[in-house]
CSV table of C-alpha atoms in Angstrom, one decimal:
chain,number,residue,atom,x,y,z
A,1,UNK,CA,107.9,228.6,134.4
A,2,UNK,CA,113.6,228.9,131.7
A,3,UNK,CA,115.2,227.8,127.5
A,4,UNK,CA,112.9,225.2,126.7
A,5,UNK,CA,110.8,225.1,129.8
A,6,UNK,CA,110.4,226.8,132.8
A,7,UNK,CA,112.7,227.1,134.6
A,8,UNK,CA,115.5,227.2,131.9
A,9,UNK,CA,116.5,230.7,130.4
A,10,UNK,CA,116.7,230.6,127.1
A,11,UNK,CA,119.4,232.2,126.7
A,12,UNK,CA,119.4,232.6,122.3
A,13,UNK,CA,117.0,235.2,120.8
A,14,UNK,CA,115.1,234.5,116.7
A,15,UNK,CA,115.0,239.0,116.4
A,16,UNK,CA,118.8,238.5,115.0
A,17,UNK,CA,119.5,237.2,111.5
A,18,UNK,CA,119.1,233.1,111.3
A,19,UNK,CA,122.9,232.7,112.1
A,20,UNK,CA,124.5,228.3,111.6
A,21,UNK,CA,124.1,226.5,114.5
A,22,UNK,CA,127.7,226.7,116.6
A,23,UNK,CA,130.6,224.9,115.4
A,24,UNK,CA,130.1,221.5,117.6
A,25,UNK,CA,127.2,221.0,115.7
A,26,UNK,CA,127.5,221.9,112.0
A,27,UNK,CA,124.2,222.8,109.7
A,28,UNK,CA,122.2,219.4,108.0
A,29,UNK,CA,123.4,218.1,105.4
A,30,UNK,CA,126.9,220.1,105.4
A,31,UNK,CA,129.4,218.6,102.7
A,32,UNK,CA,132.9,218.3,104.9
A,33,UNK,CA,135.4,221.4,103.5
A,34,UNK,CA,137.7,220.8,101.4
A,35,UNK,CA,140.7,222.7,100.6
A,36,UNK,CA,140.8,223.6,97.8
A,37,UNK,CA,143.0,222.9,94.3
A,38,UNK,CA,146.2,225.2,94.0
A,39,UNK,CA,146.3,226.9,90.6
A,40,UNK,CA,148.1,225.4,87.9
A,41,UNK,CA,149.1,228.7,86.4
A,42,UNK,CA,151.9,230.3,87.4
A,43,UNK,CA,152.1,234.0,86.0
A,44,UNK,CA,148.5,234.8,86.6
A,45,UNK,CA,147.3,237.9,84.0
A,46,UNK,CA,145.8,240.5,87.4
A,47,UNK,CA,146.0,240.0,91.0
A,48,UNK,CA,143.8,236.7,92.7
A,49,UNK,CA,141.2,237.5,94.3
A,50,UNK,CA,141.3,236.7,97.8
A,51,UNK,CA,140.0,233.5,98.8
A,52,UNK,CA,136.4,232.5,99.9
A,53,UNK,CA,136.7,232.3,104.0
A,54,UNK,CA,135.8,228.2,105.0
A,55,UNK,CA,132.5,226.9,106.0
A,56,UNK,CA,133.6,226.9,108.6
A,57,UNK,CA,135.4,230.3,108.6
A,58,UNK,CA,131.8,231.7,107.5
A,59,UNK,CA,129.1,230.5,109.9
A,60,UNK,CA,131.4,231.1,113.0
A,61,UNK,CA,127.6,232.0,114.4
A,62,UNK,CA,127.7,235.8,116.2
A,63,UNK,CA,126.1,235.2,120.1
A,64,UNK,CA,123.1,236.5,119.5
A,65,UNK,CA,120.8,238.8,122.8
A,66,UNK,CA,119.3,236.7,125.6
A,67,UNK,CA,115.5,237.8,125.0
A,68,UNK,CA,114.7,240.2,128.0
A,69,UNK,CA,110.8,240.4,126.5
A,70,UNK,CA,110.5,236.4,126.8
A,71,UNK,CA,112.1,236.7,130.5
A,72,UNK,CA,109.4,239.4,131.8
A,73,UNK,CA,106.8,237.8,129.8
A,74,UNK,CA,108.2,234.0,131.9
A,75,UNK,CA,108.0,236.6,135.5
A,76,UNK,CA,104.2,237.8,133.9
A,77,UNK,CA,102.5,234.3,133.6
A,78,UNK,CA,103.7,233.0,137.5
A,79,UNK,CA,102.4,235.7,138.6
A,80,UNK,CA,99.1,235.2,136.6
A,81,UNK,CA,99.0,231.8,137.3
A,82,UNK,CA,99.3,232.2,141.1
A,83,UNK,CA,96.4,235.0,140.8
A,84,UNK,CA,94.6,232.9,138.7
A,85,UNK,CA,94.1,230.5,141.5
A,86,UNK,CA,93.3,233.4,144.2
A,87,UNK,CA,90.5,233.6,140.9
A,88,UNK,CA,89.5,230.3,141.7
A,89,UNK,CA,89.3,230.3,145.6
A,90,UNK,CA,86.8,232.8,145.3
A,91,UNK,CA,84.8,230.8,142.9
A,92,UNK,CA,84.3,228.0,144.6
A,93,UNK,CA,83.6,229.6,147.5
A,94,UNK,CA,80.1,230.3,146.0
A,95,UNK,CA,79.8,226.9,144.1
A,96,UNK,CA,80.6,228.7,140.7
A,97,UNK,CA,77.3,230.5,140.9
A,98,UNK,CA,76.0,233.8,141.0
A,99,UNK,CA,73.8,233.3,143.0
A,100,UNK,CA,75.4,232.8,145.4
A,101,UNK,CA,77.4,235.7,145.3
A,102,UNK,CA,77.7,238.1,142.9
A,103,UNK,CA,80.8,239.7,144.2
A,104,UNK,CA,82.6,237.1,144.5
A,105,UNK,CA,81.7,235.3,141.5
A,106,UNK,CA,83.0,238.1,139.9
A,107,UNK,CA,86.1,238.4,141.4
A,108,UNK,CA,86.9,234.9,141.2
A,109,UNK,CA,85.6,235.3,137.0
A,110,UNK,CA,87.7,238.0,136.5
A,111,UNK,CA,90.4,236.7,138.0
A,112,UNK,CA,91.0,233.6,136.2
A,113,UNK,CA,89.9,235.2,132.7
A,114,UNK,CA,92.1,237.9,133.1
A,115,UNK,CA,94.7,235.0,133.3
A,116,UNK,CA,94.2,232.7,131.1
A,117,UNK,CA,96.4,233.7,128.7
A,118,UNK,CA,98.8,232.7,131.3
A,119,UNK,CA,99.5,228.7,130.7
A,120,UNK,CA,99.7,229.1,126.6
A,121,UNK,CA,101.9,231.3,126.8
A,122,UNK,CA,104.1,228.8,128.6
A,123,UNK,CA,103.9,226.4,125.9
A,124,UNK,CA,104.2,228.9,123.4
A,125,UNK,CA,107.4,230.2,125.2
A,126,UNK,CA,108.6,225.7,125.4
A,127,UNK,CA,108.4,226.1,121.3
A,128,UNK,CA,110.6,229.0,120.7
A,129,UNK,CA,112.9,227.3,122.7
A,130,UNK,CA,113.0,223.9,122.2
A,131,UNK,CA,112.7,224.8,118.3
A,132,UNK,CA,114.7,228.0,117.8
A,133,UNK,CA,116.0,228.7,120.7
A,134,UNK,CA,117.8,227.0,122.1
A,135,UNK,CA,117.1,223.2,120.0
A,136,UNK,CA,118.8,220.6,121.3
A,137,UNK,CA,122.6,219.0,120.5
A,138,UNK,CA,121.4,215.4,121.5
A,139,UNK,CA,119.4,213.2,123.7
A,140,UNK,CA,121.2,213.2,126.6
A,141,UNK,CA,120.6,218.0,126.3
A,142,UNK,CA,116.2,216.5,125.8
A,143,UNK,CA,117.0,214.1,128.9
A,144,UNK,CA,118.7,216.4,130.9
A,145,UNK,CA,116.3,219.4,130.5
A,146,UNK,CA,113.1,216.5,131.2
A,147,UNK,CA,115.0,215.7,134.5
A,148,UNK,CA,114.6,219.2,135.7
A,149,UNK,CA,110.8,219.3,135.5
A,150,UNK,CA,110.1,215.0,136.0
A,151,UNK,CA,112.8,216.1,139.2
A,152,UNK,CA,110.6,218.6,141.5
A,153,UNK,CA,107.4,217.4,140.6
A,154,UNK,CA,108.5,214.2,142.4
A,155,UNK,CA,110.0,216.4,144.9
A,156,UNK,CA,106.8,218.7,144.8
A,157,UNK,CA,104.1,215.7,145.1
A,158,UNK,CA,106.0,214.4,147.4
A,159,UNK,CA,105.0,217.2,150.0
A,160,UNK,CA,101.8,218.2,148.8
A,161,UNK,CA,100.2,214.1,150.1
A,162,UNK,CA,102.2,214.8,153.3
A,163,UNK,CA,100.9,218.2,154.1
A,164,UNK,CA,97.3,216.9,152.8
A,165,UNK,CA,97.7,213.8,155.2
A,166,UNK,CA,98.9,216.5,158.2
A,167,UNK,CA,95.8,218.5,157.6
A,168,UNK,CA,93.7,214.7,156.8
A,169,UNK,CA,92.7,216.5,153.6
A,170,UNK,CA,94.1,213.3,151.2
A,171,UNK,CA,90.4,212.3,150.7
A,172,UNK,CA,92.7,208.7,149.5
A,173,UNK,CA,95.7,206.8,150.9
A,174,UNK,CA,99.1,208.5,150.9
A,175,UNK,CA,100.2,205.4,149.0
A,176,UNK,CA,97.1,205.4,146.7
A,177,UNK,CA,97.7,209.0,145.4
A,178,UNK,CA,101.8,208.3,145.3
A,179,UNK,CA,100.4,205.6,142.8
A,180,UNK,CA,98.8,207.9,140.9
A,181,UNK,CA,101.3,210.8,141.3
A,182,UNK,CA,103.8,208.6,139.3
A,183,UNK,CA,100.9,208.1,136.9
A,184,UNK,CA,99.6,211.8,137.0
A,185,UNK,CA,99.1,214.4,138.2
A,186,UNK,CA,97.2,214.1,141.9
A,187,UNK,CA,94.1,216.2,143.3
A,188,UNK,CA,96.7,217.7,145.8
A,189,UNK,CA,98.9,219.2,144.3
A,190,UNK,CA,96.3,219.5,141.0
A,191,UNK,CA,98.6,222.4,139.2
A,192,UNK,CA,101.1,220.2,138.2
A,193,UNK,CA,99.3,218.8,135.9
A,194,UNK,CA,101.1,221.9,133.2
A,195,UNK,CA,104.1,219.6,134.3
A,196,UNK,CA,102.5,215.5,132.6
A,197,UNK,CA,102.3,217.9,129.7
A,198,UNK,CA,105.5,220.1,129.4
A,199,UNK,CA,107.5,217.1,129.5
A,200,UNK,CA,106.3,214.9,126.2
A,201,UNK,CA,105.6,218.3,124.2
A,202,UNK,CA,109.6,219.0,124.9
A,203,UNK,CA,110.5,215.1,124.1
A,204,UNK,CA,107.7,215.0,121.1
A,205,UNK,CA,109.3,218.9,119.7
A,206,UNK,CA,113.1,217.4,120.1
A,207,UNK,CA,112.9,214.7,118.8
A,208,UNK,CA,111.9,216.3,115.4
A,209,UNK,CA,114.8,219.1,115.5
A,210,UNK,CA,117.3,216.3,115.7
A,211,UNK,CA,115.4,214.0,113.4
A,212,UNK,CA,115.9,216.7,111.5
A,213,UNK,CA,119.2,217.5,112.1
A,214,UNK,CA,120.9,213.7,111.2
A,215,UNK,CA,120.8,212.1,114.5
A,216,UNK,CA,119.5,209.0,115.5
A,217,UNK,CA,118.0,209.4,118.5
A,218,UNK,CA,117.0,205.6,119.9
A,219,UNK,CA,116.7,206.3,123.6
A,220,UNK,CA,113.8,209.1,122.7
A,221,UNK,CA,112.4,207.5,120.2
A,222,UNK,CA,111.8,204.5,122.5
A,223,UNK,CA,110.8,207.0,126.1
A,224,UNK,CA,108.2,209.3,122.9
A,225,UNK,CA,106.7,204.7,122.1
A,226,UNK,CA,106.0,204.6,125.9
A,227,UNK,CA,105.1,208.5,126.0
A,228,UNK,CA,102.2,207.7,123.0
A,229,UNK,CA,101.2,203.7,124.3
A,230,UNK,CA,100.5,204.0,128.0
A,231,UNK,CA,97.1,206.0,128.2
A,232,UNK,CA,96.4,202.6,125.9
A,233,UNK,CA,97.7,199.9,127.5
A,234,UNK,CA,96.5,201.0,131.2
A,235,UNK,CA,93.4,201.0,129.9
A,236,UNK,CA,94.3,197.4,128.8
A,237,UNK,CA,95.9,196.7,132.1
A,238,UNK,CA,92.9,197.8,133.7
A,239,UNK,CA,90.5,195.9,132.6
A,240,UNK,CA,92.0,192.6,131.6
A,241,UNK,CA,92.6,192.6,135.5
A,242,UNK,CA,90.4,194.1,137.0
A,243,UNK,CA,92.9,195.6,139.2
A,244,UNK,CA,92.3,199.8,139.8
A,245,UNK,CA,95.7,201.0,137.4
A,246,UNK,CA,96.3,205.4,137.7
A,247,UNK,CA,95.5,206.7,134.9
A,248,UNK,CA,98.5,207.5,132.2
A,249,UNK,CA,98.9,211.3,132.1
A,250,UNK,CA,102.2,212.8,131.3
A,251,UNK,CA,100.4,213.2,128.0
A,252,UNK,CA,100.7,216.6,125.4
A,253,UNK,CA,97.5,217.6,123.9
A,254,UNK,CA,97.4,218.8,120.7
A,255,UNK,CA,96.0,222.6,121.4
A,256,UNK,CA,99.5,222.4,124.0
A,257,UNK,CA,101.6,221.6,120.0
A,258,UNK,CA,99.4,224.4,118.4
A,259,UNK,CA,100.6,226.8,121.0
A,260,UNK,CA,104.1,225.7,120.7
A,261,UNK,CA,104.4,225.4,117.3
A,262,UNK,CA,103.0,229.6,116.2
A,263,UNK,CA,105.3,230.7,119.8
A,264,UNK,CA,108.0,229.4,118.1
A,265,UNK,CA,106.6,231.1,115.4
A,266,UNK,CA,105.0,234.5,116.2
A,267,UNK,CA,108.3,234.8,119.3
A,268,UNK,CA,111.2,234.7,115.9
A,269,UNK,CA,109.9,237.8,114.5
A,270,UNK,CA,110.7,240.5,114.6
A,271,UNK,CA,109.9,243.7,117.6
A,272,UNK,CA,106.6,244.7,117.7
A,273,UNK,CA,106.7,248.8,116.5
A,274,UNK,CA,105.9,250.0,119.8
A,275,UNK,CA,102.9,252.3,117.8
A,276,UNK,CA,101.1,248.9,117.2
A,277,UNK,CA,101.9,247.7,120.8
A,278,UNK,CA,98.4,249.9,121.6
A,279,UNK,CA,96.4,247.6,119.1
A,280,UNK,CA,97.2,244.6,120.3
A,281,UNK,CA,96.1,245.5,124.3
A,282,UNK,CA,93.0,246.7,122.7
A,283,UNK,CA,92.8,243.3,121.0
A,284,UNK,CA,93.6,241.6,124.0
A,285,UNK,CA,90.7,243.4,126.4
A,286,UNK,CA,88.4,242.4,123.4
A,287,UNK,CA,89.2,239.2,123.5
A,288,UNK,CA,89.5,239.0,127.7
A,289,UNK,CA,85.9,240.0,127.6
A,290,UNK,CA,84.9,237.4,125.3
A,291,UNK,CA,86.6,234.4,128.0
A,292,UNK,CA,84.4,236.3,130.3
A,293,UNK,CA,81.4,235.9,128.5
A,294,UNK,CA,82.4,232.0,128.3
A,295,UNK,CA,82.9,231.4,130.8
A,296,UNK,CA,79.6,233.2,132.5
A,297,UNK,CA,77.7,231.6,130.0
A,298,UNK,CA,79.5,228.2,128.9
A,299,UNK,CA,81.3,227.0,131.2
A,300,UNK,CA,83.9,227.7,134.2
A,301,UNK,CA,87.1,227.2,133.9
A,302,UNK,CA,86.9,227.6,129.8
A,303,UNK,CA,89.2,225.5,127.9
A,304,UNK,CA,93.9,226.6,127.7
A,305,UNK,CA,92.4,225.3,123.6
A,306,UNK,CA,88.9,228.3,124.0
A,307,UNK,CA,89.6,230.7,120.4
A,308,UNK,CA,89.0,233.3,123.0
A,309,UNK,CA,91.5,231.8,125.5
A,310,UNK,CA,93.4,231.8,122.0
A,311,UNK,CA,92.7,235.6,120.7
A,312,UNK,CA,93.4,236.6,123.7
A,313,UNK,CA,97.0,234.1,123.5
A,314,UNK,CA,98.2,236.0,121.1
A,315,UNK,CA,97.0,239.2,121.3
A,316,UNK,CA,99.1,240.0,124.9
A,317,UNK,CA,102.3,237.8,123.4
A,318,UNK,CA,102.8,240.5,120.0
A,319,UNK,CA,102.2,243.7,121.6
A,320,UNK,CA,104.6,242.4,124.9
A,321,UNK,CA,107.1,241.0,121.7
A,322,UNK,CA,110.5,242.4,121.3
A,323,UNK,CA,109.7,244.8,123.7
A,324,UNK,CA,112.8,246.9,125.5
A,325,UNK,CA,114.0,246.0,129.2
A,326,UNK,CA,115.5,249.0,130.5
A,327,UNK,CA,119.2,247.1,131.5
A,328,UNK,CA,119.1,249.1,135.1
A,329,UNK,CA,115.9,246.3,135.7
A,330,UNK,CA,117.5,243.6,133.7
A,331,UNK,CA,119.1,241.6,136.8
A,332,UNK,CA,115.4,241.8,138.8
A,333,UNK,CA,113.8,240.2,136.2
A,334,UNK,CA,116.4,237.4,136.1
A,335,UNK,CA,115.9,237.2,139.5
A,336,UNK,CA,112.1,236.9,139.5
A,337,UNK,CA,112.6,234.8,136.6
A,338,UNK,CA,114.8,232.5,138.2
A,339,UNK,CA,112.0,232.4,141.1
A,340,UNK,CA,109.1,231.9,138.7
A,341,UNK,CA,109.7,227.4,138.9
A,342,UNK,CA,109.9,227.8,142.3
A,343,UNK,CA,107.4,230.0,143.0
A,344,UNK,CA,104.5,228.3,140.5
A,345,UNK,CA,105.5,225.1,142.2
A,346,UNK,CA,104.4,225.9,145.9
A,347,UNK,CA,102.1,228.0,145.7
A,348,UNK,CA,99.2,226.0,145.7
A,349,UNK,CA,100.1,224.7,149.0
A,350,UNK,CA,100.1,228.8,150.4
A,351,UNK,CA,96.9,228.9,148.8
A,352,UNK,CA,95.3,226.6,149.7
A,353,UNK,CA,96.7,226.7,153.7
A,354,UNK,CA,95.6,230.8,154.1
A,355,UNK,CA,91.9,231.3,151.9
A,356,UNK,CA,89.7,230.6,154.3
A,357,UNK,CA,90.7,233.7,156.2
A,358,UNK,CA,89.9,235.1,153.5
A,359,UNK,CA,87.7,234.1,151.2
A,360,UNK,CA,84.2,234.1,152.0
A,361,UNK,CA,80.7,234.8,149.6
A,362,UNK,CA,79.2,237.2,151.8
A,363,UNK,CA,82.0,240.6,152.1
A,364,UNK,CA,79.8,242.4,149.7
A,365,UNK,CA,81.8,243.9,146.1
A,366,UNK,CA,84.9,246.3,148.3
A,367,UNK,CA,85.5,244.1,151.1
A,368,UNK,CA,85.7,241.1,148.6
A,369,UNK,CA,87.4,244.2,146.3
A,370,UNK,CA,90.5,243.6,149.0
A,371,UNK,CA,90.2,239.9,150.3
A,372,UNK,CA,91.0,239.6,146.7
A,373,UNK,CA,93.8,241.6,147.2
A,374,UNK,CA,95.3,240.6,150.3
A,375,UNK,CA,94.8,237.0,150.0
A,376,UNK,CA,97.0,237.5,146.3
A,377,UNK,CA,99.8,239.8,147.8
A,378,UNK,CA,100.1,237.2,150.8
A,379,UNK,CA,100.0,233.7,148.6
A,380,UNK,CA,103.2,236.1,145.8
A,381,UNK,CA,105.7,237.5,148.0
A,382,UNK,CA,105.9,234.7,149.9
A,383,UNK,CA,106.0,232.4,147.3
A,384,UNK,CA,108.4,233.9,145.3
A,385,UNK,CA,110.5,235.2,148.4
A,386,UNK,CA,110.7,231.6,149.3
A,387,UNK,CA,111.3,230.5,145.8
A,388,UNK,CA,114.5,233.5,146.0
A,389,UNK,CA,115.6,231.9,148.8
A,390,UNK,CA,116.3,228.2,148.2
A,391,UNK,CA,117.8,230.0,144.9
A,392,UNK,CA,120.1,231.4,147.1
A,393,UNK,CA,120.9,227.9,148.5
A,394,UNK,CA,121.6,225.7,146.1
A,395,UNK,CA,118.1,223.6,145.6
A,396,UNK,CA,116.8,225.5,142.5
A,397,UNK,CA,117.2,221.6,140.5
A,398,UNK,CA,115.3,220.2,143.2
A,399,UNK,CA,113.0,222.2,143.9
A,400,UNK,CA,112.3,224.7,141.2
């Protein structure tokens, strides 16, 4: 899904010894550098020790290594979201009930459960990027990062609404859905809800970083006031006027904030020792079992705030944290990561179009497994392929 967002790769690493800020952004509360007074003695008994370097020399930052393990997490997250949505198509085909087709039900349930950690991981990576990997230096930095999300969301919302209008699947007038999409995600582009939570999250975390650095980003304050007051204001306006006021969806839930902060902490830890990775993977398998049980017995879809999803997410993160990516694989991983946001944006359009050709409640176990695998390939490969294409055409900033 990027430094602090899904589209921009983090370029710093917390695994190195914490270094000072770049010279263009002095450390918070640092005193101006002054030169020492010359000694008044004319004949020191011993040679003078070398003077301590000035603060600006002492704190010259060393470039930290790129976090390819986080690139790997982001690339897998993008694929996992698509696989989870494939599972959702099978669950929808049986009305979320095993009585209507056990094979389709359990296939859909498994695919959604095994990928349930992906969205929380996106929030964790966003928190690490803002708080550790690439802290913003000004309010304008946050504005640019937000626009990298908002512009593609606006364009893809229009694309999905136009596609639904052409296929007569929108369910409501296009102009009304378009107005709703300004304030919150809409059903034709349901997967874009993430960005309505991501943008407020990075604004809030970025504001704390800038405030700690001694900045006063008043424009950012105004944006946070609008975000916080928006839901109440929309509700009050609807009651006073009787209008059908759109739902105000630009909100970061408490759980996303916790994932972001805890994710920043865990991704800042030293690399997980190789001998411990197996234990974290075993923990992930156990947590997956709990997620499956919850989705079957309590309700589908399991909330991201579920303790079982949180446990699965933490186990996956710590299993991958600090894993070394071979140098020969890094260029390909970088390209795959760059294409992840675009694939995320586009895939639902393709999935909804082709899924009726693959999804059925009457295929049996072997047929359902084959259909799920085929639908996954048919969705993932073209989605990433098209994203690669518009990336080469320089359209990444508008299409993701």
